[in-house]
């Protein structure tokens, strides 16, 4: 028997009814990020492996364990992008954009990491990211954070907390690393081989280890916040003052180091923390991560250009929206049930005319019993339902049923003349988008 063909583990097919939520999130992102002055960048899915090794860092989980790396037919080592900050920086340098004082980009697309799977953690997942190159000023950090915060609000995500930290400047690191090494050194003999290797090659990465046994030790380690130089300290103070000014709540999280090597100064994450304390996402509750990376453009061969950015996990946002019962506002506004013969053709023409006017109207080409068509209308969550029968056709008046109201409600059914139908629906759609906006 031939083997059953299924999707690759950790990679999902996305379809209705979730896809409408995806589209809602993506549509809102494109509109909002554009309004905030970020233009879209689309980079290839596949890049030179060296790009990620040199940016994300050789001794990170992403590079050492999680990359989909392969050799192409020309013998080049290529990697399916595990993240998009490095590809964006590569593009920024390659196209000589360092000449510009300010470049702001956003991106939306699939990323690939060979991770241990669970709810909200996949091997192909989608990120929505925003990067700003140029300004070193704290207001750029805060603008970037404010964009993430406003976006989460705009799509109706609740109970996320902004965690904030500063990793200081490169010049602040040696003193900190020395303290960190001194702290871990007496315990190295008890470490796993992998942890020992991390200790030797990139001690800071022990701080975001996934090894449970190391957690208590890591919890007591010196924190970078105690080693910030004056410039990084002043910058961090200003970031906090500006967030307060913008009334964006945050918590200081001195242990937030992020799992990628390129960060300097501000780092942040938005974490889902419901009041009940029990998150359905568990450790996959981080819906957004980002920070400053002032040296990366230069390290990858470009000019000195400070930069800051974030990326959100769209899979996680959609899971949260689903759990909140959010309905994508793309439900059909009207479902038209049709009769047989010429009446069906009239109804079909009506549906098409309304669709041409940009109204979300649906029908079932199979026709059949009205009861079955009504079931179909419920299945696609239509807001209104109408039967286009002989009497409706002759009187040119439709009796429209509001599917969202209980049967006893006197407003459940209204008569609308055919000629007024399009403006009536337009009005109804406006009422819908106000009442259903999360
Ligand atoms: P990251 O923290 O590795 O940062 O990923 C950002 C977000 O992507 C995470 O907070 C999470 O929501 C989502 N994510 C990561 N891995 C998975 C996965 N396996 N399944 C589902 N969602 C996932 C970065 O990637 C940086 N490039 C962010 C950044 C942009 N920093 C500066 N600019």
CSV table of C-alpha atoms and ligand atoms in Angstrom, one decimal:
chain,number,residue,atom,x,y,z
A,1,UNK,CA,0.0,0.0,0.0
A,2,UNK,CA,1.3,3.4,-0.8
A,3,UNK,CA,2.2,5.7,2.1
A,4,UNK,CA,-0.4,8.3,3.1
A,5,UNK,CA,0.7,11.7,2.1
A,6,UNK,CA,0.3,14.3,4.9
A,7,UNK,CA,1.7,17.8,5.6
A,8,UNK,CA,5.2,18.0,7.0
A,9,UNK,CA,5.2,17.9,10.8
A,10,UNK,CA,4.8,21.3,12.3
A,11,UNK,CA,3.6,22.9,9.1
A,12,UNK,CA,-0.1,23.7,8.8
A,13,UNK,CA,-2.7,24.2,6.1
A,14,UNK,CA,-4.5,27.4,6.8
A,15,UNK,CA,-8.1,27.5,5.7
A,16,UNK,CA,-11.6,28.7,6.6
A,17,UNK,CA,-12.8,29.5,9.2
A,18,UNK,CA,-9.3,30.5,10.6
A,19,UNK,CA,-8.1,32.0,7.3
A,20,UNK,CA,-10.7,34.8,7.6
A,21,UNK,CA,-9.0,35.8,10.9
A,22,UNK,CA,-5.6,35.6,9.3
A,23,UNK,CA,-6.8,37.9,6.5
A,24,UNK,CA,-8.4,40.3,9.0
A,25,UNK,CA,-5.0,40.5,10.9
A,26,UNK,CA,-3.0,40.9,7.7
A,27,UNK,CA,-5.4,43.5,6.3
A,28,UNK,CA,-5.3,45.5,9.5
A,29,UNK,CA,-1.5,45.2,9.6
A,30,UNK,CA,-1.0,46.5,6.0
A,31,UNK,CA,-3.3,49.5,6.6
A,32,UNK,CA,-1.9,50.4,10.0
A,33,UNK,CA,1.8,49.9,9.3
A,34,UNK,CA,1.5,51.9,6.2
A,35,UNK,CA,-0.2,54.7,8.1
A,36,UNK,CA,2.7,54.7,10.5
A,37,UNK,CA,5.2,55.3,7.7
A,38,UNK,CA,6.5,51.7,7.3
A,39,UNK,CA,6.6,50.4,3.7
A,40,UNK,CA,6.6,46.7,2.9
A,41,UNK,CA,9.8,44.7,2.1
A,42,UNK,CA,9.6,41.2,0.7
A,43,UNK,CA,12.8,39.3,0.8
A,44,UNK,CA,13.4,35.7,-0.5
A,45,UNK,CA,12.5,32.8,1.7
A,46,UNK,CA,16.0,31.3,1.2
A,47,UNK,CA,19.2,33.1,2.1
A,48,UNK,CA,22.9,32.3,2.3
A,49,UNK,CA,23.4,30.3,5.5
A,50,UNK,CA,26.3,32.6,6.5
A,51,UNK,CA,23.8,35.5,6.9
A,52,UNK,CA,22.1,33.9,9.9
A,53,UNK,CA,25.3,32.5,11.4
A,54,UNK,CA,26.8,36.0,11.4
A,55,UNK,CA,23.7,37.9,12.7
A,56,UNK,CA,21.5,35.6,14.9
A,57,UNK,CA,24.7,34.0,16.2
A,58,UNK,CA,26.4,30.7,15.9
A,59,UNK,CA,25.8,29.7,19.5
A,60,UNK,CA,22.1,30.3,19.6
A,61,UNK,CA,19.4,27.6,19.5
A,62,UNK,CA,18.1,29.0,16.2
A,63,UNK,CA,21.4,28.6,14.4
A,64,UNK,CA,22.8,25.6,16.2
A,65,UNK,CA,19.7,23.4,16.2
A,66,UNK,CA,16.7,24.9,14.4
A,67,UNK,CA,17.7,25.9,10.9
A,68,UNK,CA,16.4,24.2,7.7
A,69,UNK,CA,19.7,24.3,5.9
A,70,UNK,CA,20.5,22.5,2.6
A,71,UNK,CA,22.9,22.5,-0.2
A,72,UNK,CA,21.6,23.6,-3.6
A,73,UNK,CA,22.6,22.0,-6.9
A,74,UNK,CA,25.4,24.5,-7.2
A,75,UNK,CA,26.9,23.4,-3.8
A,76,UNK,CA,25.9,26.6,-1.9
A,77,UNK,CA,24.7,26.3,1.7
A,78,UNK,CA,21.3,27.9,1.8
A,79,UNK,CA,18.9,28.3,4.7
A,80,UNK,CA,15.1,28.8,4.9
A,81,UNK,CA,14.9,32.0,6.8
A,82,UNK,CA,14.3,31.4,10.6
A,83,UNK,CA,13.6,35.1,11.0
A,84,UNK,CA,13.6,38.2,8.9
A,85,UNK,CA,15.7,40.9,10.6
A,86,UNK,CA,18.9,39.6,9.1
A,87,UNK,CA,17.4,39.3,5.5
A,88,UNK,CA,16.0,42.8,5.8
A,89,UNK,CA,19.4,44.1,6.9
A,90,UNK,CA,21.1,42.2,4.0
A,91,UNK,CA,18.7,43.9,1.6
A,92,UNK,CA,19.2,47.3,3.2
A,93,UNK,CA,22.9,47.1,2.7
A,94,UNK,CA,22.7,45.4,-0.8
A,95,UNK,CA,20.5,48.3,-2.1
A,96,UNK,CA,22.7,51.0,-0.6
A,97,UNK,CA,20.0,52.4,1.6
A,98,UNK,CA,22.5,53.5,4.2
A,99,UNK,CA,22.5,56.9,2.3
A,100,UNK,CA,19.0,57.5,3.6
A,101,UNK,CA,18.6,59.1,7.0
A,102,UNK,CA,15.6,56.9,7.9
A,103,UNK,CA,14.1,53.7,6.4
A,104,UNK,CA,11.1,52.0,7.9
A,105,UNK,CA,10.1,48.6,6.7
A,106,UNK,CA,7.5,46.0,7.6
A,107,UNK,CA,7.2,42.4,6.4
A,108,UNK,CA,4.7,39.6,6.7
A,109,UNK,CA,5.5,36.0,5.8
A,110,UNK,CA,6.5,32.5,6.7
A,111,UNK,CA,9.6,31.7,8.8
A,112,UNK,CA,11.1,28.2,9.5
A,113,UNK,CA,12.5,26.7,12.6
A,114,UNK,CA,13.0,23.1,13.5
A,115,UNK,CA,11.5,23.4,16.9
A,116,UNK,CA,9.8,21.1,19.3
A,117,UNK,CA,6.2,21.5,18.4
A,118,UNK,CA,3.3,22.4,20.6
A,119,UNK,CA,0.3,24.7,20.4
A,120,UNK,CA,1.5,28.0,19.1
A,121,UNK,CA,5.0,26.7,18.2
A,122,UNK,CA,5.4,25.4,14.7
A,123,UNK,CA,8.1,24.7,12.2
A,124,UNK,CA,6.6,26.9,9.6
A,125,UNK,CA,5.1,30.0,11.3
A,126,UNK,CA,4.3,33.5,10.2
A,127,UNK,CA,5.8,36.7,11.4
A,128,UNK,CA,4.6,40.3,11.0
A,129,UNK,CA,7.7,42.5,11.7
A,130,UNK,CA,8.6,46.2,11.6
A,131,UNK,CA,12.2,47.5,11.4
A,132,UNK,CA,13.4,51.2,11.5
A,133,UNK,CA,17.0,52.0,10.4
A,134,UNK,CA,18.6,55.4,11.1
A,135,UNK,CA,17.6,57.1,14.3
A,136,UNK,CA,19.4,56.2,17.5
A,137,UNK,CA,17.0,58.3,19.5
A,138,UNK,CA,14.8,56.7,22.2
A,139,UNK,CA,11.7,58.1,20.5
A,140,UNK,CA,12.4,55.6,17.6
A,141,UNK,CA,12.4,52.7,20.1
A,142,UNK,CA,9.2,53.9,21.6
A,143,UNK,CA,7.6,54.6,18.2
A,144,UNK,CA,8.3,51.0,17.2
A,145,UNK,CA,7.0,49.6,20.5
A,146,UNK,CA,3.9,51.9,20.2
A,147,UNK,CA,3.2,50.4,16.8
A,148,UNK,CA,3.2,46.9,18.2
A,149,UNK,CA,1.1,47.9,21.1
A,150,UNK,CA,-1.4,49.8,19.0
A,151,UNK,CA,-1.7,46.9,16.5
A,152,UNK,CA,-2.4,44.4,19.2
A,153,UNK,CA,-5.1,46.7,20.5
A,154,UNK,CA,-6.5,47.3,17.0
A,155,UNK,CA,-7.1,43.6,16.4
A,156,UNK,CA,-8.6,43.1,19.8
A,157,UNK,CA,-5.9,41.2,21.6
A,158,UNK,CA,-6.3,41.5,25.4
A,159,UNK,CA,-4.1,40.6,28.4
A,160,UNK,CA,-0.7,41.1,26.9
A,161,UNK,CA,2.0,42.7,29.0
A,162,UNK,CA,4.9,44.6,27.7
A,163,UNK,CA,8.1,43.4,29.2
A,164,UNK,CA,11.1,45.7,28.9
A,165,UNK,CA,14.8,45.5,29.5
A,166,UNK,CA,18.1,47.0,28.3
A,167,UNK,CA,21.1,44.9,27.2
A,168,UNK,CA,23.4,47.9,27.2
A,169,UNK,CA,26.0,48.7,24.6
A,170,UNK,CA,28.7,46.5,23.2
A,171,UNK,CA,31.2,48.4,25.4
A,172,UNK,CA,29.2,47.4,28.5
A,173,UNK,CA,29.4,43.7,27.8
A,174,UNK,CA,33.0,42.7,28.8
A,175,UNK,CA,32.5,43.7,32.4
A,176,UNK,CA,29.2,41.9,32.5
A,177,UNK,CA,30.6,38.8,30.8
A,178,UNK,CA,33.4,38.6,33.3
A,179,UNK,CA,30.8,38.7,36.1
A,180,UNK,CA,28.7,36.1,34.4
A,181,UNK,CA,31.6,33.7,33.8
A,182,UNK,CA,32.7,34.1,37.4
A,183,UNK,CA,29.2,33.2,38.5
A,184,UNK,CA,28.8,30.1,36.4
A,185,UNK,CA,32.4,28.8,36.5
A,186,UNK,CA,32.1,26.9,39.9
A,187,UNK,CA,29.2,24.9,38.4
A,188,UNK,CA,30.5,24.1,35.0
A,189,UNK,CA,31.6,20.6,36.0
A,190,UNK,CA,27.9,19.6,36.6
A,191,UNK,CA,26.7,21.0,33.2
A,192,UNK,CA,25.6,19.0,30.2
A,193,UNK,CA,28.1,18.9,27.4
A,194,UNK,CA,26.0,21.4,25.4
A,195,UNK,CA,25.7,23.8,28.3
A,196,UNK,CA,29.5,23.6,28.8
A,197,UNK,CA,30.0,24.4,25.2
A,198,UNK,CA,27.6,27.4,25.5
A,199,UNK,CA,29.5,28.5,28.6
A,200,UNK,CA,32.8,28.5,26.7
A,201,UNK,CA,31.6,30.0,23.4
A,202,UNK,CA,28.8,32.4,24.3
A,203,UNK,CA,28.1,32.6,28.0
A,204,UNK,CA,25.2,35.0,27.8
A,205,UNK,CA,23.2,32.4,25.9
A,206,UNK,CA,23.1,30.3,29.1
A,207,UNK,CA,20.5,32.9,30.2
A,208,UNK,CA,17.9,31.7,27.7
A,209,UNK,CA,18.7,28.0,28.0
A,210,UNK,CA,15.9,25.5,27.5
A,211,UNK,CA,17.5,23.1,29.9
A,212,UNK,CA,15.2,22.9,33.0
A,213,UNK,CA,18.0,21.8,35.3
A,214,UNK,CA,19.9,25.0,34.7
A,215,UNK,CA,17.0,27.3,35.4
A,216,UNK,CA,17.5,27.8,39.2
A,217,UNK,CA,21.1,28.6,38.6
A,218,UNK,CA,20.3,31.0,35.8
A,219,UNK,CA,17.7,32.7,38.0
A,220,UNK,CA,20.4,33.8,40.4
A,221,UNK,CA,22.9,35.0,37.7
A,222,UNK,CA,24.1,38.7,37.6
A,223,UNK,CA,21.8,40.8,35.4
A,224,UNK,CA,23.0,43.1,32.6
A,225,UNK,CA,21.0,46.0,34.1
A,226,UNK,CA,23.6,46.4,36.8
A,227,UNK,CA,26.3,46.8,34.2
A,228,UNK,CA,24.9,49.5,31.9
A,229,UNK,CA,27.2,52.3,30.9
A,230,UNK,CA,26.0,55.9,31.3
A,231,UNK,CA,24.8,56.3,27.7
A,232,UNK,CA,22.8,53.1,27.7
A,233,UNK,CA,21.3,53.9,31.1
A,234,UNK,CA,20.2,57.4,30.0
A,235,UNK,CA,18.7,55.9,26.8
A,236,UNK,CA,16.8,53.4,28.8
A,237,UNK,CA,15.5,56.0,31.2
A,238,UNK,CA,14.3,58.0,28.2
A,239,UNK,CA,12.6,55.0,26.7
A,240,UNK,CA,10.7,54.5,29.9
A,241,UNK,CA,9.8,58.1,30.3
A,242,UNK,CA,8.4,58.2,26.7
A,243,UNK,CA,6.4,55.0,27.2
A,244,UNK,CA,4.9,56.6,30.3
A,245,UNK,CA,4.1,59.8,28.4
A,246,UNK,CA,2.3,57.7,25.7
A,247,UNK,CA,0.5,55.9,28.5
A,248,UNK,CA,1.8,52.5,27.3
A,249,UNK,CA,2.0,50.3,30.4
A,250,UNK,CA,5.1,48.1,30.8
A,251,UNK,CA,7.0,46.0,33.4
A,252,UNK,CA,10.7,46.0,33.8
A,253,UNK,CA,12.0,42.5,33.3
A,254,UNK,CA,15.7,42.4,34.2
A,255,UNK,CA,16.0,38.8,32.9
A,256,UNK,CA,14.8,39.5,29.4
A,257,UNK,CA,17.8,38.8,27.2
A,258,UNK,CA,16.1,37.5,24.0
A,259,UNK,CA,17.5,34.4,22.1
A,260,UNK,CA,19.4,36.2,19.3
A,261,UNK,CA,22.8,37.7,19.5
A,262,UNK,CA,22.3,41.0,17.7
A,263,UNK,CA,20.5,43.0,20.4
A,264,UNK,CA,21.9,46.1,22.0
A,265,UNK,CA,20.1,48.5,24.5
A,266,UNK,CA,16.3,48.2,24.5
A,267,UNK,CA,14.8,44.7,24.3
A,268,UNK,CA,11.1,43.9,24.7
A,269,UNK,CA,8.4,41.3,24.5
A,270,UNK,CA,4.7,41.3,24.6
A,271,UNK,CA,3.5,38.3,26.6
A,272,UNK,CA,0.0,36.9,26.9
A,273,UNK,CA,-0.8,36.8,30.6
A,274,UNK,CA,-4.5,36.3,31.2
A,275,UNK,CA,-5.9,37.3,34.7
A,276,UNK,CA,-6.8,33.7,35.4
A,277,UNK,CA,-3.0,33.0,35.4
A,278,UNK,CA,-3.5,29.9,33.1
A,279,UNK,CA,-2.4,30.7,29.6
A,280,UNK,CA,-3.7,28.4,26.9
A,281,UNK,CA,-0.4,29.1,25.1
A,282,UNK,CA,1.9,28.3,28.0
A,283,UNK,CA,5.5,29.0,27.0
A,284,UNK,CA,4.2,30.0,23.5
A,285,UNK,CA,2.6,33.1,25.1
A,286,UNK,CA,5.2,35.5,23.7
A,287,UNK,CA,3.3,37.1,20.9
A,288,UNK,CA,5.9,39.7,20.0
A,289,UNK,CA,9.7,40.2,20.5
A,290,UNK,CA,12.1,42.8,19.5
A,291,UNK,CA,14.6,45.4,20.4
A,292,UNK,CA,17.5,47.6,19.2
A,293,UNK,CA,20.4,46.2,17.2
A,294,UNK,CA,22.7,49.2,16.7
A,295,UNK,CA,25.7,47.2,15.4
A,296,UNK,CA,24.2,44.7,13.0
A,297,UNK,CA,24.1,46.8,9.8
A,298,UNK,CA,27.8,47.5,10.3
A,299,UNK,CA,28.7,44.0,11.3
A,300,UNK,CA,27.1,42.6,8.1
A,301,UNK,CA,29.2,45.0,5.9
A,302,UNK,CA,27.0,48.2,5.9
A,303,UNK,CA,27.5,51.6,7.3
A,304,UNK,CA,27.1,52.5,11.0
A,305,UNK,CA,23.3,52.5,11.3
A,306,UNK,CA,21.4,52.1,14.5
A,307,UNK,CA,18.2,50.2,14.1
A,308,UNK,CA,15.3,48.8,16.1
A,309,UNK,CA,12.4,46.4,15.3
A,310,UNK,CA,10.1,43.7,16.3
A,311,UNK,CA,8.3,40.6,15.0
A,312,UNK,CA,5.0,39.2,16.0
A,313,UNK,CA,3.9,35.5,15.7
A,314,UNK,CA,0.8,35.6,13.7
A,315,UNK,CA,-0.1,32.0,14.4
A,316,UNK,CA,-0.2,32.9,18.1
A,317,UNK,CA,-2.3,36.0,17.5
A,318,UNK,CA,-4.8,34.0,15.5
A,319,UNK,CA,-5.1,31.4,18.2
A,320,UNK,CA,-5.8,34.1,20.8
A,321,UNK,CA,-8.4,35.8,18.6
A,322,UNK,CA,-10.1,32.4,18.1
A,323,UNK,CA,-10.1,31.8,21.9
A,324,UNK,CA,-11.6,35.3,22.3
A,325,UNK,CA,-14.4,34.3,19.9
A,326,UNK,CA,-13.5,37.1,17.5
A,327,UNK,CA,-15.3,36.8,14.3
A,328,UNK,CA,-13.6,38.1,11.2
A,329,UNK,CA,-15.7,40.9,9.9
A,330,UNK,CA,-15.9,39.2,6.6
A,331,UNK,CA,-19.1,37.3,7.3
A,332,UNK,CA,-21.6,37.5,4.4
A,333,UNK,CA,-23.9,40.4,5.0
A,334,UNK,CA,-26.7,38.7,3.1
A,335,UNK,CA,-27.4,35.2,2.0
A,336,UNK,CA,-29.9,34.8,-0.8
A,337,UNK,CA,-31.9,31.6,-1.0
A,338,UNK,CA,-33.0,30.8,-4.5
A,339,UNK,CA,-35.9,29.0,-6.2
A,340,UNK,CA,-35.8,26.9,-9.4
A,341,UNK,CA,-35.8,28.1,-13.0
A,342,UNK,CA,-36.0,31.7,-14.0
A,343,UNK,CA,-36.4,32.9,-10.4
A,344,UNK,CA,-33.0,31.4,-9.7
A,345,UNK,CA,-31.5,33.4,-12.6
A,346,UNK,CA,-33.0,36.6,-11.2
A,347,UNK,CA,-31.6,35.9,-7.8
A,348,UNK,CA,-28.2,35.1,-9.2
A,349,UNK,CA,-28.2,38.4,-11.1
A,350,UNK,CA,-29.2,40.2,-7.9
A,351,UNK,CA,-26.3,38.5,-6.0
A,352,UNK,CA,-23.8,39.4,-8.7
A,353,UNK,CA,-25.0,43.1,-8.9
A,354,UNK,CA,-24.6,43.5,-5.2
A,355,UNK,CA,-21.2,41.8,-5.2
A,356,UNK,CA,-20.1,44.2,-8.0
A,357,UNK,CA,-21.0,47.0,-5.6
A,358,UNK,CA,-18.5,45.6,-3.1
A,359,UNK,CA,-21.1,44.0,-0.8
A,360,UNK,CA,-20.4,40.6,0.8
A,361,UNK,CA,-23.4,38.6,-0.5
A,362,UNK,CA,-23.6,34.8,-0.9
A,363,UNK,CA,-25.9,32.1,-2.2
A,364,UNK,CA,-25.7,28.4,-2.8
A,365,UNK,CA,-25.5,27.5,-6.5
A,366,UNK,CA,-26.9,24.0,-5.8
A,367,UNK,CA,-30.3,25.6,-4.8
A,368,UNK,CA,-32.6,22.9,-3.3
A,369,UNK,CA,-34.8,23.1,-0.2
A,370,UNK,CA,-35.1,26.4,1.5
A,371,UNK,CA,-34.3,24.8,4.8
A,372,UNK,CA,-31.0,23.4,3.5
A,373,UNK,CA,-30.1,26.8,2.0
A,374,UNK,CA,-30.9,28.4,5.4
A,375,UNK,CA,-28.5,25.9,7.0
A,376,UNK,CA,-25.9,26.8,4.6
A,377,UNK,CA,-26.5,30.5,5.5
A,378,UNK,CA,-25.9,29.7,9.1
A,379,UNK,CA,-22.8,27.6,8.3
A,380,UNK,CA,-21.2,30.6,6.6
A,381,UNK,CA,-22.4,32.9,9.5
A,382,UNK,CA,-24.4,35.2,7.2
A,383,UNK,CA,-25.9,38.2,9.1
A,384,UNK,CA,-29.0,38.4,7.0
A,385,UNK,CA,-31.1,35.9,5.1
A,386,UNK,CA,-33.6,36.3,2.4
A,387,UNK,CA,-35.7,34.1,0.1
A,388,UNK,CA,-36.0,35.3,-3.4
A,389,UNK,CA,-39.4,33.8,-4.4
A,390,UNK,CA,-42.2,34.6,-6.8
A,391,UNK,CA,-44.0,37.1,-4.6
A,392,UNK,CA,-40.8,38.9,-3.7
A,393,UNK,CA,-40.0,39.1,-7.4
A,394,UNK,CA,-43.4,40.5,-8.3
A,395,UNK,CA,-43.7,43.0,-5.5
A,396,UNK,CA,-40.0,44.0,-5.8
A,397,UNK,CA,-39.8,43.9,-2.0
A,398,UNK,CA,-37.6,41.5,0.0
A,399,UNK,CA,-38.3,40.3,3.5
A,400,UNK,CA,-34.9,40.3,5.2
A,401,UNK,CA,-34.3,38.2,8.2
A,402,UNK,CA,-31.6,39.3,10.7
A,403,UNK,CA,-29.9,36.1,11.7
A,404,UNK,CA,-28.1,37.7,14.7
A,405,UNK,CA,-31.4,38.5,16.5
A,406,UNK,CA,-33.5,36.0,18.5
A,407,UNK,CA,-36.7,34.9,16.9
A,408,UNK,CA,-38.9,36.8,19.3
A,409,UNK,CA,-37.3,40.2,18.4
A,410,UNK,CA,-39.7,42.4,16.4
A,411,UNK,CA,-36.8,43.6,14.3
A,412,UNK,CA,-36.0,40.1,13.2
A,413,UNK,CA,-37.6,40.7,9.8
A,414,UNK,CA,-37.8,43.9,7.8
A,415,UNK,CA,-39.2,44.6,4.3
A,416,UNK,CA,-36.8,46.3,2.0
A,417,UNK,CA,-37.7,47.4,-1.6
A,418,UNK,CA,-35.3,45.9,-4.1
A,419,UNK,CA,-34.3,49.3,-5.3
A,420,UNK,CA,-33.2,50.3,-1.8
A,421,UNK,CA,-31.4,47.0,-1.1
A,422,UNK,CA,-27.8,48.1,-1.9
A,423,UNK,CA,-27.9,51.3,0.3
A,424,UNK,CA,-29.7,49.4,3.0
A,425,UNK,CA,-27.0,46.7,3.0
A,426,UNK,CA,-24.3,49.3,3.0
A,427,UNK,CA,-25.8,50.9,6.1
A,428,UNK,CA,-26.0,47.5,7.7
A,429,UNK,CA,-22.4,46.8,6.9
A,430,UNK,CA,-21.4,50.0,8.6
A,431,UNK,CA,-23.4,49.1,11.7
A,432,UNK,CA,-21.7,45.7,11.7
A,433,UNK,CA,-18.2,47.0,11.4
A,434,UNK,CA,-18.7,49.3,14.3
A,435,UNK,CA,-20.4,46.8,16.6
A,436,UNK,CA,-18.1,43.9,15.8
A,437,UNK,CA,-14.8,45.9,15.9
A,438,UNK,CA,-13.0,44.1,18.8
B,1,LIG,P1,11.8,36.0,18.0
B,1,LIG,O1,11.6,36.3,19.4
B,1,LIG,O2,12.7,34.9,17.6
B,1,LIG,O3,12.4,37.3,17.3
B,1,LIG,O4,10.4,35.8,17.2
B,1,LIG,C1,9.4,36.8,17.2
B,1,LIG,C2,8.1,36.2,17.5
B,1,LIG,O5,7.8,35.2,16.5
B,1,LIG,C3,7.9,35.4,18.8
B,1,LIG,O6,7.6,36.3,19.8
B,1,LIG,C4,6.8,34.5,18.5
B,1,LIG,O7,5.5,35.2,18.6
B,1,LIG,C5,7.0,34.2,17.0
B,1,LIG,N1,7.6,32.9,16.9
B,1,LIG,C6,8.9,32.5,17.0
B,1,LIG,N2,9.1,31.2,16.8
B,1,LIG,C7,7.9,30.7,16.6
B,1,LIG,C8,7.4,29.3,16.3
B,1,LIG,N3,8.3,28.3,16.2
B,1,LIG,N4,6.1,29.2,16.1
B,1,LIG,C9,5.2,30.2,16.2
B,1,LIG,N5,5.6,31.5,16.4
B,1,LIG,C10,6.9,31.7,16.6
B,1,LIG,C11,12.7,37.5,16.0
B,1,LIG,O8,12.5,36.7,15.1
B,1,LIG,C12,13.4,38.8,15.7
B,1,LIG,N6,13.7,38.8,14.3
B,1,LIG,C13,12.5,40.0,16.1
B,1,LIG,C14,13.0,41.3,15.7
B,1,LIG,C15,12.8,42.1,14.7
B,1,LIG,N7,14.0,41.9,16.5
B,1,LIG,C16,14.3,43.1,15.9
B,1,LIG,N8,13.5,43.2,14.8
